[in-house]
mmCIF file of C-alpha atoms and ligand atoms in Angstrom:
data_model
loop_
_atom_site.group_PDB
_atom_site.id
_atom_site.type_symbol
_atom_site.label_atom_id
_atom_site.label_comp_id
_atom_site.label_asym_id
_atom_site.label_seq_id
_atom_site.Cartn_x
_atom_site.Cartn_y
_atom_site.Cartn_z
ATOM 1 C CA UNK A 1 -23.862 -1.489 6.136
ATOM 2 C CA UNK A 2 -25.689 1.110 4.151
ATOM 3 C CA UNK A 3 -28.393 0.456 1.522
ATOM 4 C CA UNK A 4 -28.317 2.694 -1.474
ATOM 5 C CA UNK A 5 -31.355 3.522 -3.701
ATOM 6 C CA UNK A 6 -31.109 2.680 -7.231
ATOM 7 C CA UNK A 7 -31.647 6.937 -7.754
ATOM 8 C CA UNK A 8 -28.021 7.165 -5.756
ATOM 9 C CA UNK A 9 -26.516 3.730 -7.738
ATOM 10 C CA UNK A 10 -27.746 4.944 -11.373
ATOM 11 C CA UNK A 11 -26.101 8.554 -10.486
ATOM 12 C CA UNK A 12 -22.677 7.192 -9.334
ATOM 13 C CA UNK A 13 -22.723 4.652 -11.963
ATOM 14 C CA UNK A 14 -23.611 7.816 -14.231
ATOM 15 C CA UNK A 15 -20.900 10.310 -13.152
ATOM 16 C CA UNK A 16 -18.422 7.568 -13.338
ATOM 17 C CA UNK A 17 -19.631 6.970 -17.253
ATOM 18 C CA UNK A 18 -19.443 10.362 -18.165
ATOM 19 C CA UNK A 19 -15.805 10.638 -16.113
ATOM 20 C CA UNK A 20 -14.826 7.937 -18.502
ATOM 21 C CA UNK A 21 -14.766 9.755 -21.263
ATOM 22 C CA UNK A 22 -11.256 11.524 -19.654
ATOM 23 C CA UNK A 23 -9.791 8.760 -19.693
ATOM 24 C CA UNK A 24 -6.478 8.950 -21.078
ATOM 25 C CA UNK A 25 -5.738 5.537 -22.711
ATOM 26 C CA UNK A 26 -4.284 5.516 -26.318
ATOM 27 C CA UNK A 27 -2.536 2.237 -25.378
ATOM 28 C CA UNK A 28 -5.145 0.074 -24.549
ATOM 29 C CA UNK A 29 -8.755 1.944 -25.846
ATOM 30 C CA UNK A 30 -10.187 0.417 -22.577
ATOM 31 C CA UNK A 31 -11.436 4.188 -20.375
ATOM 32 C CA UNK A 32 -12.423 3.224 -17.329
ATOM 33 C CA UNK A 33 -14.156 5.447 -14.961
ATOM 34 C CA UNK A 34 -14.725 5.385 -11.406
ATOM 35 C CA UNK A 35 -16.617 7.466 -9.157
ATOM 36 C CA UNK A 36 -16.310 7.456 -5.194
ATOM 37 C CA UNK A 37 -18.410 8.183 -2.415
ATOM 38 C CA UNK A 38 -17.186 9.826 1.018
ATOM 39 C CA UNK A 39 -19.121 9.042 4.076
ATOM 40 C CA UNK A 40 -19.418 12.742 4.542
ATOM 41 C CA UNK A 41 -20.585 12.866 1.361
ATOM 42 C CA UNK A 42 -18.456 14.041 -1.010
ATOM 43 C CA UNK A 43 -17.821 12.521 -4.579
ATOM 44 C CA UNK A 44 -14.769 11.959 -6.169
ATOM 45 C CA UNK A 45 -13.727 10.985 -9.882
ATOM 46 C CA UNK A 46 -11.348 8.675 -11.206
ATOM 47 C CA UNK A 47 -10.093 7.726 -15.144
ATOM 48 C CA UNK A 48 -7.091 5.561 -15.647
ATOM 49 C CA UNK A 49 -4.030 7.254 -16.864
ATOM 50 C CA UNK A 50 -1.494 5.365 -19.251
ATOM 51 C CA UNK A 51 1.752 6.522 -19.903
ATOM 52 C CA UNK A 52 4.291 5.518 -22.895
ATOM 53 C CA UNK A 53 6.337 3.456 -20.292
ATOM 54 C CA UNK A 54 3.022 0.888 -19.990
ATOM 55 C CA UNK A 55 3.757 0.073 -16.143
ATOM 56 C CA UNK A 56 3.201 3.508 -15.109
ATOM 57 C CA UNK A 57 -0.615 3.512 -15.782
ATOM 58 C CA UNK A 58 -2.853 4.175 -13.144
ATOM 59 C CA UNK A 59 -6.762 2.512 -12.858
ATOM 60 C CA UNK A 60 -9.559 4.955 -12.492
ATOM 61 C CA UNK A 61 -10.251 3.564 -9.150
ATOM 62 C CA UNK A 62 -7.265 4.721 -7.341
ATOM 63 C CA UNK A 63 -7.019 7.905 -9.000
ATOM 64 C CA UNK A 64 -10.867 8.582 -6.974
ATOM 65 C CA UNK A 65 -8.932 6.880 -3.819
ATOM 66 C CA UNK A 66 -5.963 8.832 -4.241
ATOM 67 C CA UNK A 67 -7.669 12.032 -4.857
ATOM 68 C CA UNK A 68 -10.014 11.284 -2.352
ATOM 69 C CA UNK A 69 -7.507 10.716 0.247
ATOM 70 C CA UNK A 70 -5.451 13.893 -0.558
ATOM 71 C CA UNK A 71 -8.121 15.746 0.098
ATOM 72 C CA UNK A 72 -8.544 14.653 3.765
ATOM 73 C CA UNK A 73 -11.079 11.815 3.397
ATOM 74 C CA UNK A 74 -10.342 8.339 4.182
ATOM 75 C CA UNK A 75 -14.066 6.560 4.933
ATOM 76 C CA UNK A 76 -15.519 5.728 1.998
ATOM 77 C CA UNK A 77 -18.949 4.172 1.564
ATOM 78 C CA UNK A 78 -19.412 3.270 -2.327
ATOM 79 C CA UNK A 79 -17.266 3.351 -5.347
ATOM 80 C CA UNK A 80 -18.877 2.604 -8.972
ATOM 81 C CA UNK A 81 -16.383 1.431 -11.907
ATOM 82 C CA UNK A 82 -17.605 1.667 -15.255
ATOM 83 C CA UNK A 83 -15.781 -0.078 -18.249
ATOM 84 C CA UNK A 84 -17.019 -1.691 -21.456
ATOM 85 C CA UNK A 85 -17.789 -4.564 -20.912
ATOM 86 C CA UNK A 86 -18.302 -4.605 -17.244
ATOM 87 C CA UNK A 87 -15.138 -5.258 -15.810
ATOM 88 C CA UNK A 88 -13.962 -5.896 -12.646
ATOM 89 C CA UNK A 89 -11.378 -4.229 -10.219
ATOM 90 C CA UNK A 90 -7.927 -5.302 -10.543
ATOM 91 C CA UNK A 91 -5.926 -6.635 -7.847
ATOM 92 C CA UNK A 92 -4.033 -3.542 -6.700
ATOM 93 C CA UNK A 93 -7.043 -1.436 -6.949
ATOM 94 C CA UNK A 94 -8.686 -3.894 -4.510
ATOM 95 C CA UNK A 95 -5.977 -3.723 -2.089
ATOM 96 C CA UNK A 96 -5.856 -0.105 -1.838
ATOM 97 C CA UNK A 97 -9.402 -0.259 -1.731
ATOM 98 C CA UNK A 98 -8.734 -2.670 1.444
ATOM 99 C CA UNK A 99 -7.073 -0.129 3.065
ATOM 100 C CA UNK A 100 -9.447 2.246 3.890
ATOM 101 C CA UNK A 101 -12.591 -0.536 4.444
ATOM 102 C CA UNK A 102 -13.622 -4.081 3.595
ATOM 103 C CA UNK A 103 -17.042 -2.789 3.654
ATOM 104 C CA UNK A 104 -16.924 -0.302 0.926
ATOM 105 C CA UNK A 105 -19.911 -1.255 -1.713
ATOM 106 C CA UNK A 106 -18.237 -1.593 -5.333
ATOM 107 C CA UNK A 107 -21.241 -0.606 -8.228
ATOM 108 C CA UNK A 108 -19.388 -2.418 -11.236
ATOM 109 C CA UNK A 109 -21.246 -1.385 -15.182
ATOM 110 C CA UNK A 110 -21.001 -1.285 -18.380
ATOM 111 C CA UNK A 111 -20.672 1.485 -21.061
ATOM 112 C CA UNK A 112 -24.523 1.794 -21.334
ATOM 113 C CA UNK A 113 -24.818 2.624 -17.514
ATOM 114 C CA UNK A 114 -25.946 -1.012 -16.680
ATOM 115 C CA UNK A 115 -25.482 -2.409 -13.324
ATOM 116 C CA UNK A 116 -23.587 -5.692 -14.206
ATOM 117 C CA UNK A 117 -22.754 -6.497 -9.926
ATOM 118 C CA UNK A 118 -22.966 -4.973 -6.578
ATOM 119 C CA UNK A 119 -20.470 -6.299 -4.304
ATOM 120 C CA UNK A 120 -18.433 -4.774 -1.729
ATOM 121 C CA UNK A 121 -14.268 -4.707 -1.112
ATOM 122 C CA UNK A 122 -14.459 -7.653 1.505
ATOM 123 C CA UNK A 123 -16.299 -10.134 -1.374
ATOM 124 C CA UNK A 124 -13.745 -9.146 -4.287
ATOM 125 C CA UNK A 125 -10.545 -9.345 -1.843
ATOM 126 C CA UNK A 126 -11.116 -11.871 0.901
ATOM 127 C CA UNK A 127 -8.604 -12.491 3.720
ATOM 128 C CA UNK A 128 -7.266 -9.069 2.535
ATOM 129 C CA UNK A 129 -3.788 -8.074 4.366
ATOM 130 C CA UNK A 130 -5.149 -4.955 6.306
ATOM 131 C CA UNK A 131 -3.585 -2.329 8.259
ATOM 132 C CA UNK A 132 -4.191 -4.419 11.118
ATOM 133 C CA UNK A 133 -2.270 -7.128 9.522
ATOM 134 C CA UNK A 134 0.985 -5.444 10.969
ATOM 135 C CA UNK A 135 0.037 -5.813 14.189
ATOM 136 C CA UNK A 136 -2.202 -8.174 15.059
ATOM 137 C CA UNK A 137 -0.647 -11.794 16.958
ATOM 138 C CA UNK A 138 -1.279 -14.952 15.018
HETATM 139 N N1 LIG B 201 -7.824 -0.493 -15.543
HETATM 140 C C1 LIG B 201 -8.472 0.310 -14.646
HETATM 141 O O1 LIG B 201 -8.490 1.537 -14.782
HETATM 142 N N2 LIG B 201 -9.081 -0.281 -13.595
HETATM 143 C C2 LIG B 201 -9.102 -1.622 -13.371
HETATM 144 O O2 LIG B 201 -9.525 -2.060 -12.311
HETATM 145 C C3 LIG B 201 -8.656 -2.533 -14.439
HETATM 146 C C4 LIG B 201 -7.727 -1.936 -15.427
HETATM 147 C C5 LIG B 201 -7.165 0.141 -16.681
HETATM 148 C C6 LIG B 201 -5.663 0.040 -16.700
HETATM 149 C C7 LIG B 201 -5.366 0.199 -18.176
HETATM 150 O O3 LIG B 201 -5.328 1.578 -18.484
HETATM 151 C C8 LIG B 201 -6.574 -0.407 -18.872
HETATM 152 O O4 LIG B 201 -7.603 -0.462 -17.891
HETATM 153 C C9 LIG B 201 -6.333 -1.794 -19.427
HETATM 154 O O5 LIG B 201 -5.763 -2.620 -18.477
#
């Protein structure tokens, strides 16, 4: 497991902030940004996206997976989630989170840039139904 600096949390926590603001979210007025870290390195952004037809919305977290993963990277090392208040992943953004590593570190703040909780993807989404999952014997 890799131990970030506080220099490397405050600048994801940072970009993430300043992706927040586009965040497209006349629905709910709740911008969330995320911002993701590649193991080679690279950074990806994420905002959530709502739509008129409210189940179509996607969280700023897998918009930085999703974009992350069309670009050819699937290791991922941090990802930090700014809201608000300081919310916390939802469920689905967890499990695709799962996917690609329970050991991602998830940076979670608030609006002013504050480090609410550093956890990871294993804490957040315990006995987590892996790709494994499909194959492994009981
Ligand atoms: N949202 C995220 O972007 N990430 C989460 O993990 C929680 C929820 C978004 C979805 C919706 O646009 C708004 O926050 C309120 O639910």
């Amino acid at each position: 497991m890799i131990t970030l600096t506080k220099e490397e949390k405050q600048s994801l926590i940072d970009l993430a902030n300043e992706a927040r603001r586009r965040a497209y979210v006349p629905y709910s007025n709740y911008p969330v940004g995320a911002a993701l870290r590649t193991k080679t390195g690279r950074l990806f952004t994420g905002v959530n996206v709502e739509n008129a037809a409210y189940p179509t919305t996607i969280c700023a977290e897998r918009v930085a997976v999703f974009k992350a993963v069309s670009e050819g990277e699937r290791e991922f090392e941090v990802i930090a989630v700014v809201t608000d208040n300081g919310g916390s992943p939802c469920g689905s953004c967890r499990q695709v989170l799962a996917e690609f590593g329970l050991d991602t570190i998830v940076l979670i703040a608030d609006g002013q840039g504050k480090l609410i909780k550093q956890t990871t993807v294993q804490e957040l989404l315990p006995e987590a139904f892996t790709p494994e999952s499909l194959s492994r014997k009981v």
